[in-house]
mmCIF file of C-alpha atoms in Angstrom:
data_model
loop_
_atom_site.group_PDB
_atom_site.id
_atom_site.type_symbol
_atom_site.label_atom_id
_atom_site.label_comp_id
_atom_site.label_asym_id
_atom_site.label_seq_id
_atom_site.Cartn_x
_atom_site.Cartn_y
_atom_site.Cartn_z
ATOM 1 C CA MET M 1 29.516 -15.191 81.579
ATOM 2 C CA ARG M 2 27.727 -17.387 79.296
ATOM 3 C CA LYS M 3 25.290 -14.769 78.267
ATOM 4 C CA TRP M 4 28.201 -12.620 77.077
ATOM 5 C CA ILE M 5 29.818 -15.112 75.078
ATOM 6 C CA LEU M 6 26.619 -15.844 73.304
ATOM 7 C CA ALA M 7 26.017 -12.079 72.701
ATOM 8 C CA VAL M 8 29.749 -11.578 71.334
ATOM 9 C CA ALA M 9 29.375 -14.491 69.007
ATOM 10 C CA ALA M 10 25.893 -13.138 67.568
ATOM 11 C CA PHE M 11 27.429 -9.808 67.217
ATOM 12 C CA LEU M 12 30.590 -11.420 65.335
ATOM 13 C CA ALA M 13 28.123 -13.531 62.882
ATOM 14 C CA ALA M 14 25.897 -10.447 62.027
ATOM 15 C CA SER M 15 28.956 -8.568 61.107
ATOM 16 C CA THR M 16 30.314 -11.155 58.836
ATOM 17 C CA ILE M 17 27.026 -11.685 57.263
ATOM 18 C CA THR M 18 26.961 -7.825 56.685
ATOM 19 C CA ARG M 19 30.395 -7.735 55.378
ATOM 20 C CA ALA M 20 29.492 -10.715 52.851
ATOM 21 C CA GLN M 21 26.494 -8.939 51.793
ATOM 22 C CA VAL M 22 28.360 -5.775 50.811
ATOM 23 C CA ASP M 23 31.054 -7.725 49.041
ATOM 24 C CA LEU M 24 28.332 -9.493 47.090
ATOM 25 C CA GLU M 25 26.678 -6.209 46.041
ATOM 26 C CA LYS M 26 30.261 -4.594 45.254
ATOM 27 C CA GLU M 27 30.408 -7.553 43.028
ATOM 28 C CA PHE M 28 27.437 -7.733 41.232
ATOM 29 C CA PHE M 29 26.142 -4.526 41.073
ATOM 30 C CA SER M 30 29.117 -2.067 40.677
ATOM 31 C CA LEU M 31 31.143 -1.386 37.392
ATOM 32 C CA PRO M 32 34.729 -1.220 36.725
ATOM 33 C CA ASP M 33 36.356 2.423 37.445
ATOM 34 C CA SER M 34 37.131 2.479 33.435
ATOM 35 C CA VAL M 35 33.213 2.254 32.666
ATOM 36 C CA THR M 36 32.127 5.608 33.132
ATOM 37 C CA ASN M 37 28.924 7.590 32.021
ATOM 38 C CA GLU M 38 30.517 9.246 28.950
ATOM 39 C CA TYR M 39 31.862 5.787 27.824
ATOM 40 C CA LEU M 40 28.183 4.355 28.225
ATOM 41 C CA ASP M 41 26.611 7.421 26.201
ATOM 42 C CA SER M 42 29.264 6.853 23.744
ATOM 43 C CA LEU M 43 28.187 3.119 22.744
ATOM 44 C CA GLN M 44 25.847 2.454 19.571
ATOM 45 C CA ILE M 45 24.054 -0.638 19.947
ATOM 46 C CA GLN M 46 22.590 -1.823 16.518
ATOM 47 C CA VAL M 47 19.570 -3.944 16.569
ATOM 48 C CA ALA M 48 17.976 -5.369 13.428
ATOM 49 C CA LYS M 49 14.244 -4.784 13.313
ATOM 50 C CA PRO M 50 12.139 -7.722 11.448
ATOM 51 C CA ASN M 51 10.306 -6.082 8.183
ATOM 52 C CA ASP M 52 11.871 -2.790 8.559
ATOM 53 C CA TYR M 53 13.027 -2.162 4.811
ATOM 54 C CA LEU M 54 12.588 0.066 1.747
ATOM 55 C CA MET M 55 12.261 -1.308 -1.889
ATOM 56 C CA ILE M 56 11.462 0.051 -5.404
ATOM 57 C CA GLY M 57 9.919 -1.518 -8.141
ATOM 58 C CA VAL M 58 8.140 -1.336 -11.468
ATOM 59 C CA TYR M 59 4.893 -3.319 -12.754
ATOM 60 C CA GLY M 60 2.741 -3.686 -15.675
ATOM 61 C CA GLY M 61 -0.661 -5.070 -16.555
ATOM 62 C CA ALA M 62 -4.194 -4.624 -17.798
ATOM 63 C CA SER M 63 -7.355 -2.625 -16.348
ATOM 64 C CA LEU M 64 -10.875 -3.509 -16.439
ATOM 65 C CA GLN M 65 -13.572 -0.397 -16.842
ATOM 66 C CA MET M 66 -17.049 -0.727 -15.564
ATOM 67 C CA GLY M 67 -18.530 2.386 -14.356
ATOM 68 C CA TYR M 68 -21.678 3.147 -12.199
ATOM 69 C CA PHE M 69 -24.389 5.479 -13.257
ATOM 70 C CA ASN M 70 -27.491 7.341 -11.773
ATOM 71 C CA PRO M 71 -30.204 6.576 -13.490
ATOM 72 C CA THR M 72 -28.724 2.939 -13.382
ATOM 73 C CA ARG M 73 -27.395 1.611 -16.624
ATOM 74 C CA SER M 74 -25.941 -2.073 -17.495
ATOM 75 C CA THR M 75 -22.286 -1.851 -18.568
ATOM 76 C CA GLU M 76 -19.870 -4.335 -20.361
ATOM 77 C CA MET M 77 -16.422 -5.234 -18.795
ATOM 78 C CA MET M 78 -13.998 -3.338 -21.012
ATOM 79 C CA TRP M 79 -10.319 -4.143 -20.615
ATOM 80 C CA GLN M 80 -7.649 -1.726 -21.583
ATOM 81 C CA PHE M 81 -3.636 -2.310 -21.763
ATOM 82 C CA PRO M 82 -1.021 -1.502 -21.198
ATOM 83 C CA VAL M 83 -1.143 -0.561 -17.335
ATOM 84 C CA PHE M 84 2.417 0.295 -16.131
ATOM 85 C CA GLY M 85 3.791 2.157 -13.326
ATOM 86 C CA PHE M 86 6.321 2.159 -10.494
ATOM 87 C CA SER M 87 6.246 2.438 -6.755
ATOM 88 C CA VAL M 88 8.191 2.642 -3.303
ATOM 89 C CA ILE M 89 7.206 0.541 -0.456
ATOM 90 C CA ARG M 90 8.270 1.350 3.178
ATOM 91 C CA TYR M 91 7.963 -1.496 5.314
ATOM 92 C CA TYR M 92 8.064 -0.910 9.330
ATOM 93 C CA THR M 93 7.272 -2.393 12.761
ATOM 94 C CA MET M 94 4.347 -0.064 13.944
ATOM 95 C CA PHE M 95 4.514 0.483 17.857
ATOM 96 C CA GLY M 96 7.614 -1.768 17.533
ATOM 97 C CA ILE M 97 4.975 -4.742 17.950
ATOM 98 C CA PHE M 98 3.124 -4.899 14.486
ATOM 99 C CA ALA M 99 5.668 -6.206 12.089
ATOM 100 C CA ASN M 100 2.810 -6.341 9.183
ATOM 101 C CA MET M 101 2.645 -2.393 8.364
ATOM 102 C CA GLY M 102 4.113 -0.478 5.462
ATOM 103 C CA LEU M 103 3.212 2.576 3.004
ATOM 104 C CA GLU M 104 3.313 2.592 -0.575
ATOM 105 C CA PHE M 105 3.321 5.579 -2.937
ATOM 106 C CA GLY M 106 3.776 5.825 -6.999
ATOM 107 C CA ALA M 107 2.446 6.580 -10.350
ATOM 108 C CA GLN M 108 0.833 4.570 -13.287
ATOM 109 C CA GLN M 109 -0.465 4.918 -16.324
ATOM 110 C CA ASN M 110 -4.048 3.907 -16.129
ATOM 111 C CA TYR M 111 -7.651 4.070 -18.035
ATOM 112 C CA GLU M 112 -10.902 5.079 -17.129
ATOM 113 C CA GLY M 113 -14.269 4.286 -19.287
ATOM 114 C CA TYR M 114 -17.372 2.535 -19.815
ATOM 115 C CA GLU M 115 -19.174 0.648 -22.284
ATOM 116 C CA PHE M 116 -23.384 0.364 -22.286
ATOM 117 C CA LYS M 117 -24.897 -3.150 -22.897
ATOM 118 C CA THR M 118 -27.746 -3.819 -25.046
ATOM 119 C CA ASN M 119 -30.830 -4.798 -23.386
ATOM 120 C CA LYS M 120 -31.546 -8.525 -24.670
ATOM 121 C CA GLU M 121 -35.256 -8.109 -24.562
ATOM 122 C CA THR M 122 -35.988 -4.454 -26.133
ATOM 123 C CA GLY M 123 -32.653 -4.332 -28.282
ATOM 124 C CA TYR M 124 -32.132 -0.892 -26.605
ATOM 125 C CA ARG M 125 -28.850 0.268 -26.060
ATOM 126 C CA PRO M 126 -28.190 3.482 -23.775
ATOM 127 C CA THR M 127 -25.678 6.053 -24.870
ATOM 128 C CA GLU M 128 -23.934 9.273 -23.421
ATOM 129 C CA SER M 129 -24.466 11.985 -26.036
ATOM 130 C CA GLY M 130 -24.509 9.334 -29.185
ATOM 131 C CA ALA M 131 -21.469 7.268 -27.624
ATOM 132 C CA TYR M 132 -21.907 3.694 -25.939
ATOM 133 C CA LYS M 133 -18.498 3.148 -25.820
ATOM 134 C CA VAL M 134 -15.778 5.833 -23.995
ATOM 135 C CA MET M 135 -12.255 5.081 -23.318
ATOM 136 C CA MET M 136 -10.085 7.683 -21.414
ATOM 137 C CA ARG M 137 -6.192 7.548 -20.869
ATOM 138 C CA THR M 138 -5.637 8.641 -17.251
ATOM 139 C CA PRO M 139 -2.112 9.110 -15.740
ATOM 140 C CA GLU M 140 -2.582 8.746 -11.656
ATOM 141 C CA ALA M 141 -0.452 9.102 -8.605
ATOM 142 C CA PHE M 142 -1.455 7.135 -5.133
ATOM 143 C CA MET M 143 -0.451 6.496 -1.943
ATOM 144 C CA LEU M 144 -1.673 3.372 0.171
ATOM 145 C CA SER M 145 -1.349 1.776 3.315
ATOM 146 C CA HIS M 146 0.146 -1.528 2.939
ATOM 147 C CA PHE M 147 -0.458 -4.523 5.116
ATOM 148 C CA HIS M 148 1.386 -7.981 4.650
ATOM 149 C CA ILE M 149 1.502 -11.382 6.074
ATOM 150 C CA ASP M 150 4.829 -13.328 5.657
ATOM 151 C CA ALA M 151 3.939 -17.025 5.115
ATOM 152 C CA GLY M 152 7.465 -18.309 5.054
ATOM 153 C CA GLU M 153 10.733 -17.258 4.137
ATOM 154 C CA HIS M 154 9.742 -16.670 0.361
ATOM 155 C CA PHE M 155 5.891 -16.175 0.544
ATOM 156 C CA LYS M 156 3.703 -13.347 1.560
ATOM 157 C CA LEU M 157 0.307 -12.098 1.135
ATOM 158 C CA MET M 158 -0.267 -8.274 0.720
ATOM 159 C CA ALA M 159 -3.542 -6.076 1.055
ATOM 160 C CA LYS M 160 -3.660 -2.380 0.263
ATOM 161 C CA LEU M 161 -5.896 0.312 0.793
ATOM 162 C CA GLY M 162 -5.583 4.311 0.180
ATOM 163 C CA PHE M 163 -6.192 7.232 -2.168
ATOM 164 C CA TYR M 164 -5.287 8.277 -5.941
ATOM 165 C CA GLY M 165 -5.648 11.263 -7.992
ATOM 166 C CA GLY M 166 -5.214 11.621 -11.684
ATOM 167 C CA TYR M 167 -5.793 13.698 -14.940
ATOM 168 C CA ARG M 168 -7.985 12.254 -18.030
ATOM 169 C CA THR M 169 -5.550 13.540 -20.863
ATOM 170 C CA SER M 170 -7.145 11.726 -23.974
ATOM 171 C CA ILE M 171 -10.797 10.122 -24.771
ATOM 172 C CA SER M 172 -11.926 7.959 -27.603
ATOM 173 C CA ARG M 173 -15.684 7.391 -27.923
ATOM 174 C CA VAL M 174 -17.411 4.944 -30.176
ATOM 175 C CA LEU M 175 -20.857 6.373 -31.801
ATOM 176 C CA ASP M 176 -23.816 4.436 -32.147
ATOM 177 C CA ASP M 177 -24.882 3.739 -35.541
ATOM 178 C CA ALA M 178 -27.790 6.065 -35.048
ATOM 179 C CA TYR M 179 -25.434 8.986 -34.215
ATOM 180 C CA ALA M 180 -22.499 8.263 -36.332
ATOM 181 C CA THR M 181 -23.758 10.420 -39.364
ATOM 182 C CA TYR M 182 -24.258 13.515 -37.414
ATOM 183 C CA GLU M 183 -21.422 16.000 -37.288
ATOM 184 C CA GLN M 184 -22.245 17.477 -33.878
ATOM 185 C CA TYR M 185 -21.337 14.153 -32.406
ATOM 186 C CA GLN M 186 -18.441 13.343 -34.700
ATOM 187 C CA GLN M 187 -16.602 16.122 -33.792
ATOM 188 C CA TYR M 188 -16.414 15.037 -30.334
ATOM 189 C CA VAL M 189 -15.273 11.662 -30.931
ATOM 190 C CA ASN M 190 -11.465 12.396 -29.815
ATOM 191 C CA GLN M 191 -12.086 15.597 -27.677
ATOM 192 C CA PHE M 192 -13.312 16.616 -24.318
ATOM 193 C CA ARG M 193 -16.329 18.817 -24.344
ATOM 194 C CA ASP M 194 -16.766 21.882 -22.161
ATOM 195 C CA TYR M 195 -18.876 19.810 -19.674
ATOM 196 C CA ASP M 196 -16.752 16.726 -19.348
ATOM 197 C CA ARG M 197 -14.447 16.795 -16.207
ATOM 198 C CA ARG M 198 -10.868 15.899 -16.442
ATOM 199 C CA LEU M 199 -9.887 15.527 -12.864
ATOM 200 C CA THR M 200 -10.261 12.084 -11.362
ATOM 201 C CA TYR M 201 -9.773 10.965 -7.517
ATOM 202 C CA GLY M 202 -11.298 8.498 -5.044
ATOM 203 C CA VAL M 203 -10.360 5.281 -3.189
ATOM 204 C CA GLN M 204 -8.255 2.420 -4.351
ATOM 205 C CA GLY M 205 -7.568 -0.901 -2.803
ATOM 206 C CA GLY M 206 -6.307 -4.468 -3.524
ATOM 207 C CA LEU M 207 -4.996 -7.820 -2.768
ATOM 208 C CA GLY M 208 -1.874 -9.471 -3.785
ATOM 209 C CA LEU M 209 0.740 -12.166 -3.258
ATOM 210 C CA ALA M 210 4.527 -11.865 -3.569
ATOM 211 C CA LEU M 211 7.672 -14.324 -3.929
ATOM 212 C CA MET M 212 10.820 -13.086 -2.254
ATOM 213 C CA PHE M 213 14.218 -14.204 -3.100
ATOM 214 C CA SER M 214 16.146 -11.047 -1.349
ATOM 215 C CA PRO M 215 17.080 -8.495 -2.877
ATOM 216 C CA ILE M 216 14.497 -9.427 -5.585
ATOM 217 C CA GLU M 217 10.568 -9.468 -4.997
ATOM 218 C CA ILE M 218 7.920 -10.444 -7.562
ATOM 219 C CA HIS M 219 4.542 -9.093 -7.110
ATOM 220 C CA LEU M 220 1.342 -10.078 -8.298
ATOM 221 C CA ASN M 221 -1.688 -7.782 -7.498
ATOM 222 C CA ALA M 222 -5.295 -7.135 -8.045
ATOM 223 C CA GLN M 223 -6.546 -3.681 -7.431
ATOM 224 C CA VAL M 224 -9.944 -1.858 -7.414
ATOM 225 C CA LYS M 225 -10.677 1.795 -8.297
ATOM 226 C CA TRP M 226 -13.735 3.726 -7.017
ATOM 227 C CA GLY M 227 -13.913 7.119 -8.333
ATOM 228 C CA TRP M 228 -15.429 10.146 -6.651
ATOM 229 C CA GLU M 229 -15.429 12.545 -9.618
ATOM 230 C CA SER M 230 -18.347 12.166 -12.282
ATOM 231 C CA PHE M 231 -17.254 11.864 -15.764
ATOM 232 C CA TRP M 232 -19.311 14.990 -16.682
ATOM 233 C CA ASN M 233 -21.220 17.805 -14.864
ATOM 234 C CA PRO M 234 -24.371 16.181 -13.733
ATOM 235 C CA ASP M 235 -26.644 19.121 -14.968
ATOM 236 C CA TYR M 236 -25.260 19.588 -18.294
ATOM 237 C CA SER M 237 -28.283 18.229 -20.004
ATOM 238 C CA SER M 238 -30.905 19.859 -17.579
ATOM 239 C CA GLN M 239 -30.681 21.825 -14.333
ATOM 240 C CA TYR M 240 -33.777 19.873 -12.921
ATOM 241 C CA TYR M 241 -32.673 16.383 -14.204
ATOM 242 C CA TYR M 242 -29.342 15.188 -13.118
ATOM 243 C CA ARG M 243 -27.097 12.134 -14.254
ATOM 244 C CA PHE M 244 -24.165 11.021 -12.542
ATOM 245 C CA GLY M 245 -21.451 8.566 -13.921
ATOM 246 C CA TYR M 246 -18.309 7.553 -11.952
ATOM 247 C CA PRO M 247 -15.229 5.568 -12.440
ATOM 248 C CA LEU M 248 -15.195 1.745 -11.254
ATOM 249 C CA ASP M 249 -12.206 0.103 -12.317
ATOM 250 C CA GLY M 250 -10.165 -2.781 -11.501
ATOM 251 C CA ALA M 251 -6.608 -3.830 -12.942
ATOM 252 C CA VAL M 252 -4.342 -7.152 -12.649
ATOM 253 C CA THR M 253 -0.527 -6.080 -12.526
ATOM 254 C CA LEU M 254 2.826 -8.089 -12.008
ATOM 255 C CA GLY M 255 5.721 -6.255 -10.797
ATOM 256 C CA VAL M 256 9.383 -6.780 -9.836
ATOM 257 C CA TYR M 257 10.848 -5.079 -6.933
ATOM 258 C CA TYR M 258 14.533 -4.362 -5.535
ATOM 259 C CA GLN M 259 15.317 -4.148 -1.697
ATOM 260 C CA LEU M 260 17.413 -1.273 -1.108
ATOM 261 C CA THR M 261 17.832 -2.152 2.614
ATOM 262 C CA PRO M 262 18.084 -5.781 3.827
ATOM 263 C CA ARG M 263 15.053 -7.472 4.824
ATOM 264 C CA TYR M 264 14.371 -9.539 7.927
ATOM 265 C CA GLY M 265 11.252 -11.556 7.973
ATOM 266 C CA HIS M 266 9.159 -11.975 11.243
ATOM 267 C CA THR M 267 7.926 -15.784 11.154
ATOM 268 C CA ARG M 268 9.392 -17.705 13.985
ATOM 269 C CA ALA M 269 12.109 -19.499 11.920
ATOM 270 C CA GLN M 270 13.104 -16.379 10.521
ATOM 271 C CA LEU M 271 13.387 -14.553 13.931
ATOM 272 C CA LYS M 272 15.775 -17.699 14.968
ATOM 273 C CA LYS M 273 17.756 -16.992 12.273
ATOM 274 C CA LEU M 274 18.141 -13.388 12.817
ATOM 275 C CA ALA M 275 18.935 -14.079 16.399
ATOM 276 C CA LYS M 276 21.561 -16.474 15.770
ATOM 277 C CA LYS M 277 23.251 -14.239 13.302
ATOM 278 C CA MET M 278 23.249 -11.162 15.933
ATOM 279 C CA MET M 279 24.813 -13.480 18.322
ATOM 280 C CA GLU M 280 27.441 -14.523 16.074
ATOM 281 C CA GLU M 281 28.405 -11.083 15.143
ATOM 282 C CA GLU M 282 28.327 -9.929 18.902
ATOM 283 C CA VAL M 283 30.558 -13.008 20.151
ATOM 284 C CA LYS M 284 33.517 -12.920 18.123
ATOM 285 C CA PRO M 285 36.459 -15.424 19.079
ATOM 286 C CA GLU M 286 39.808 -13.521 20.545
ATOM 287 C CA PRO M 287 42.715 -13.547 18.532
#
């Protein structure tokens, strides 16, 4: 008799536990009847992403021309100004992890050219068809990969690398005294010759820093251009002796940018501030 009583008690205990478990699952893992699949599909959850914004700006500065040549020639650093342009910068979070990436594209009025240096020992200064100094006005367009690191709420460091292309629209040559009286050189002081190349393209990159006071940013940049198109046809003088001359330039610019969409930084303090703002907007007191 005792065995039957124990068996019935065990059965009743198991039934109670099972029922309690079912009730618990129903409480925690089921939704009200009003929450349907159609309702869930209609929800739009807005999540702000750090450093995912768009801005546009203008800048100005000066450029530094050097050039590099084969055979090798010593050159002076030659400043030209003004350099001015605009660009559009789109920041984004790559793969949903790296909040440091961006793309920049724009256009600028720049310069190319060179100035040969006089040899102090021999006193000889090389020329290119009688000119020791050449300056060219060159409008350009560019597209750059843009990397940045926020160093606080109002300061960031930047690095850029990409490609540029342009067209040499005007030229100005300074003739050496030994060639200044010859008409064959004088007629090309402000003209391109048949063997001069007008198209220019190559690699462009640089470093910079920015001050950010949303929605305004102030950018200071130093850029370098390495040209892949020669100033002239390398065989214009001889089909057996080739001479090359390529752009190698730098520029320093200061720009002002306006944030077209809201900016949220990705430092620890900025992320905490963003999370707090999102919670305040999500949890609103009932009327």
